[in-house]
């Protein structure tokens, strides 16, 4: 089962939201107090519970545009100033675990063009942001900075809804020319930099990895 939702983004005005009698975006709003909209949150949790009762594997996909406030004070012209977008927000961590608690096997976040850490919670997988797989942005090449062009692809294996194996291959995206935004396997120092960053970001959740050349695997039940 797949349950998708979206948060933030100026284009997602209330007239685009799904309702009882019309299709649309499954919107999840974040209030200025850092709390999710109570009604929308409950509807999504109920949908996950229903999916978990009917499906062998439940994937929850979240396209998020709540990236924090503009706090950058200096930088290249045109650079995105929401520097907090490189930090996984606490509300998202709480939300991810809540979704797992009601039946999600995999919670995938996208929207923010930045690599984030990976958490294994109750033997379920939470990648808080794998970066971009294909990135056709209208903005300038430097709008989101060099990290927007680094990402990973995950190879996850499940048994009875529980994560049993997880590996990663690092990607670089073409930054210019006809192939701009297309993914390629990272090599050498770029591969090491991407996997090293992923390992560092994931360590805060107790996720341990072994990097072997241009790939990485998560270590399960090892000291």
Short mmCIF file of C-alpha atoms in Angstrom, two decimals:
data_model
loop_
_atom_site.label_atom_id
_atom_site.label_comp_id
_atom_site.label_asym_id
_atom_site.label_seq_id
_atom_site.Cartn_x
_atom_site.Cartn_y
_atom_site.Cartn_z
CA UNK A 1 0.00 0.00 0.00
CA UNK A 2 1.14 3.53 -0.75
CA UNK A 3 -0.07 6.62 1.12
CA UNK A 4 1.24 9.96 -0.15
CA UNK A 5 0.99 13.44 1.34
CA UNK A 6 2.43 16.90 0.80
CA UNK A 7 3.29 19.78 3.12
CA UNK A 8 4.13 23.42 2.51
CA UNK A 9 4.84 24.78 -1.01
CA UNK A 10 3.17 28.01 -2.09
CA UNK A 11 1.35 26.25 -4.94
CA UNK A 12 -0.61 24.02 -2.55
CA UNK A 13 -3.36 26.46 -1.65
CA UNK A 14 -6.47 25.06 0.07
CA UNK A 15 -8.35 24.81 -3.23
CA UNK A 16 -5.85 22.09 -4.28
CA UNK A 17 -6.49 19.92 -1.20
CA UNK A 18 -8.51 16.73 -1.40
CA UNK A 19 -11.93 16.74 0.25
CA UNK A 20 -14.77 14.32 0.90
CA UNK A 21 -16.26 15.03 -2.53
CA UNK A 22 -13.23 15.95 -4.66
CA UNK A 23 -9.77 14.63 -5.48
CA UNK A 24 -6.68 16.64 -4.70
CA UNK A 25 -3.55 16.79 -2.58
CA UNK A 26 -3.46 14.90 0.70
CA UNK A 27 -2.21 17.99 2.53
CA UNK A 28 -0.58 18.07 5.96
CA UNK A 29 -0.13 21.54 7.42
CA UNK A 30 2.45 22.59 9.98
CA UNK A 31 1.39 25.42 12.27
CA UNK A 32 3.59 28.26 13.52
CA UNK A 33 3.72 26.48 16.88
CA UNK A 34 5.53 23.54 15.29
CA UNK A 35 2.50 21.24 15.58
CA UNK A 36 0.77 19.41 12.72
CA UNK A 37 -2.84 20.14 11.87
CA UNK A 38 -4.85 17.89 14.20
CA UNK A 39 -7.58 16.89 11.73
CA UNK A 40 -5.23 16.20 8.83
CA UNK A 41 -2.85 14.30 11.09
CA UNK A 42 -5.65 12.07 12.39
CA UNK A 43 -6.98 11.35 8.90
CA UNK A 44 -3.55 10.24 7.69
CA UNK A 45 -2.94 8.08 10.76
CA UNK A 46 -6.30 6.38 10.25
CA UNK A 47 -5.43 5.76 6.58
CA UNK A 48 -2.15 4.13 7.61
CA UNK A 49 -3.94 1.92 10.14
CA UNK A 50 -6.42 0.80 7.50
CA UNK A 51 -3.63 0.12 5.00
CA UNK A 52 -1.66 -1.89 7.55
CA UNK A 53 -4.70 -4.11 8.14
CA UNK A 54 -5.02 -4.85 4.43
CA UNK A 55 -1.50 -4.83 2.96
CA UNK A 56 1.74 -6.72 3.52
CA UNK A 57 3.89 -3.59 3.24
CA UNK A 58 2.86 0.03 3.85
CA UNK A 59 4.89 2.84 2.29
CA UNK A 60 4.21 6.42 3.40
CA UNK A 61 5.58 9.08 1.06
CA UNK A 62 5.88 12.70 2.20
CA UNK A 63 6.72 15.59 -0.14
CA UNK A 64 7.73 18.32 2.29
CA UNK A 65 8.42 22.01 1.74
CA UNK A 66 8.62 23.17 5.35
CA UNK A 67 12.37 23.82 5.35
CA UNK A 68 12.68 26.31 8.19
CA UNK A 69 13.17 30.06 8.19
CA UNK A 70 15.57 32.22 6.21
CA UNK A 71 18.56 32.47 8.54
CA UNK A 72 21.52 32.68 6.15
CA UNK A 73 23.38 35.98 6.50
CA UNK A 74 25.91 35.75 3.71
CA UNK A 75 26.63 33.59 0.70
CA UNK A 76 26.72 33.44 -3.08
CA UNK A 77 24.12 35.55 -4.91
CA UNK A 78 20.78 33.79 -5.26
CA UNK A 79 21.64 31.04 -2.76
CA UNK A 80 18.75 29.55 -0.75
CA UNK A 81 18.95 31.11 2.73
CA UNK A 82 16.94 28.48 4.60
CA UNK A 83 20.09 26.89 5.95
CA UNK A 84 18.08 24.82 8.46
CA UNK A 85 16.99 22.64 5.53
CA UNK A 86 20.12 20.54 6.15
CA UNK A 87 18.81 19.60 9.62
CA UNK A 88 15.94 17.13 10.04
CA UNK A 89 13.27 18.99 12.06
CA UNK A 90 12.05 17.55 15.35
CA UNK A 91 8.40 17.59 14.19
CA UNK A 92 9.28 15.30 11.30
CA UNK A 93 11.10 12.85 13.55
CA UNK A 94 8.06 12.68 15.85
CA UNK A 95 5.71 12.29 12.88
CA UNK A 96 7.77 9.50 11.31
CA UNK A 97 7.78 7.45 14.50
CA UNK A 98 4.08 8.03 14.99
CA UNK A 99 3.40 6.69 11.50
CA UNK A 100 5.47 3.59 12.21
CA UNK A 101 3.62 3.09 15.49
CA UNK A 102 0.31 2.80 13.61
CA UNK A 103 1.58 0.51 10.85
CA UNK A 104 3.93 2.19 8.36
CA UNK A 105 6.83 -0.02 7.25
CA UNK A 106 8.64 2.70 5.32
CA UNK A 107 8.43 6.49 5.61
CA UNK A 108 10.12 8.31 2.72
CA UNK A 109 10.61 12.08 2.66
CA UNK A 110 11.28 14.22 -0.42
CA UNK A 111 10.93 17.82 -1.53
CA UNK A 112 13.96 19.29 0.19
CA UNK A 113 16.97 18.98 -2.16
CA UNK A 114 19.34 17.78 0.55
CA UNK A 115 20.59 14.47 1.91
CA UNK A 116 19.42 13.61 5.44
CA UNK A 117 20.04 10.78 7.86
CA UNK A 118 18.48 7.33 8.03
CA UNK A 119 16.76 5.92 11.10
CA UNK A 120 15.80 2.31 11.84
CA UNK A 121 12.84 2.49 14.23
CA UNK A 122 11.12 -0.67 15.44
CA UNK A 123 12.79 -2.55 12.55
CA UNK A 124 11.16 -0.13 10.08
CA UNK A 125 12.97 2.19 7.70
CA UNK A 126 12.90 5.99 7.90
CA UNK A 127 15.07 7.81 5.33
CA UNK A 128 14.54 11.47 6.20
CA UNK A 129 15.74 12.55 2.75
CA UNK A 130 17.74 10.75 0.07
CA UNK A 131 18.42 13.93 -1.89
CA UNK A 132 17.36 14.12 -5.53
CA UNK A 133 17.18 11.28 -8.00
CA UNK A 134 16.33 13.52 -10.96
CA UNK A 135 16.46 17.28 -10.41
CA UNK A 136 14.91 19.49 -13.09
CA UNK A 137 14.93 22.76 -11.20
CA UNK A 138 14.12 26.04 -12.92
CA UNK A 139 16.44 27.94 -10.61
CA UNK A 140 20.08 28.74 -11.18
CA UNK A 141 22.71 26.05 -10.71
CA UNK A 142 23.80 27.57 -7.40
CA UNK A 143 20.37 28.24 -5.88
CA UNK A 144 20.47 25.21 -3.56
CA UNK A 145 24.24 24.84 -3.35
CA UNK A 146 26.51 21.90 -4.27
CA UNK A 147 24.89 19.45 -1.82
CA UNK A 148 21.69 19.48 -3.89
CA UNK A 149 23.53 17.55 -6.60
CA UNK A 150 24.63 14.72 -4.26
CA UNK A 151 22.26 11.91 -3.28
CA UNK A 152 21.99 8.16 -2.72
CA UNK A 153 19.85 5.31 -3.96
CA UNK A 154 18.74 2.74 -1.39
CA UNK A 155 18.44 -1.04 -1.72
CA UNK A 156 16.11 -2.17 1.07
CA UNK A 157 14.95 -5.72 1.76
CA UNK A 158 11.96 -6.58 3.93
CA UNK A 159 10.55 -9.76 5.45
CA UNK A 160 7.07 -9.64 6.96
CA UNK A 161 7.26 -5.85 6.94
CA UNK A 162 10.52 -5.76 8.88
CA UNK A 163 13.69 -4.37 7.40
CA UNK A 164 16.34 -7.10 7.09
CA UNK A 165 19.00 -5.54 4.83
CA UNK A 166 19.82 -2.04 3.64
CA UNK A 167 22.51 -0.74 1.32
CA UNK A 168 23.27 2.51 -0.48
CA UNK A 169 24.98 3.64 -3.69
CA UNK A 170 25.99 7.30 -3.96
CA UNK A 171 24.82 9.43 -6.88
CA UNK A 172 25.97 12.65 -8.49
CA UNK A 173 23.62 14.64 -10.70
CA UNK A 174 24.77 16.39 -13.84
CA UNK A 175 24.94 20.13 -13.17
CA UNK A 176 24.83 21.52 -16.68
CA UNK A 177 24.32 20.72 -20.36
CA UNK A 178 21.71 18.51 -21.97
CA UNK A 179 21.94 15.96 -19.11
CA UNK A 180 21.40 18.55 -16.36
CA UNK A 181 19.64 16.94 -13.40
CA UNK A 182 20.23 13.35 -14.53
CA UNK A 183 21.75 10.88 -12.01
CA UNK A 184 25.05 9.04 -12.36
CA UNK A 185 26.85 6.69 -9.98
CA UNK A 186 29.38 8.63 -7.91
CA UNK A 187 32.99 7.56 -8.02
CA UNK A 188 36.17 8.08 -6.03
CA UNK A 189 36.30 11.06 -3.72
CA UNK A 190 32.76 12.15 -4.52
CA UNK A 191 31.44 8.71 -3.54
CA UNK A 192 33.42 8.82 -0.30
CA UNK A 193 32.15 12.31 0.53
CA UNK A 194 28.51 11.39 -0.06
CA UNK A 195 28.61 8.14 1.90
CA UNK A 196 30.63 9.73 4.69
CA UNK A 197 28.01 12.46 5.06
CA UNK A 198 25.19 9.91 5.06
CA UNK A 199 26.97 7.88 7.73
CA UNK A 200 27.51 10.97 9.88
CA UNK A 201 23.92 12.18 9.57
CA UNK A 202 22.56 8.71 10.38
CA UNK A 203 24.76 8.14 13.43
CA UNK A 204 22.58 10.47 15.53
CA UNK A 205 19.83 7.83 15.25
CA UNK A 206 22.16 5.00 16.21
CA UNK A 207 22.32 3.77 12.61
CA UNK A 208 25.72 2.18 11.92
CA UNK A 209 27.14 1.69 8.45
CA UNK A 210 30.07 0.01 6.78
CA UNK A 211 31.48 1.88 3.78
CA UNK A 212 33.23 -0.28 1.24
CA UNK A 213 34.58 1.73 -1.67
CA UNK A 214 31.60 3.16 -3.52
CA UNK A 215 28.80 1.51 -1.54
CA UNK A 216 27.63 1.28 2.05
CA UNK A 217 25.59 -1.16 4.08
CA UNK A 218 23.77 -0.73 7.37
CA UNK A 219 24.99 -2.98 10.16
CA UNK A 220 22.22 -4.83 12.00
CA UNK A 221 22.72 -6.33 15.47
CA UNK A 222 26.47 -5.91 15.43
CA UNK A 223 28.46 -4.48 18.36
#
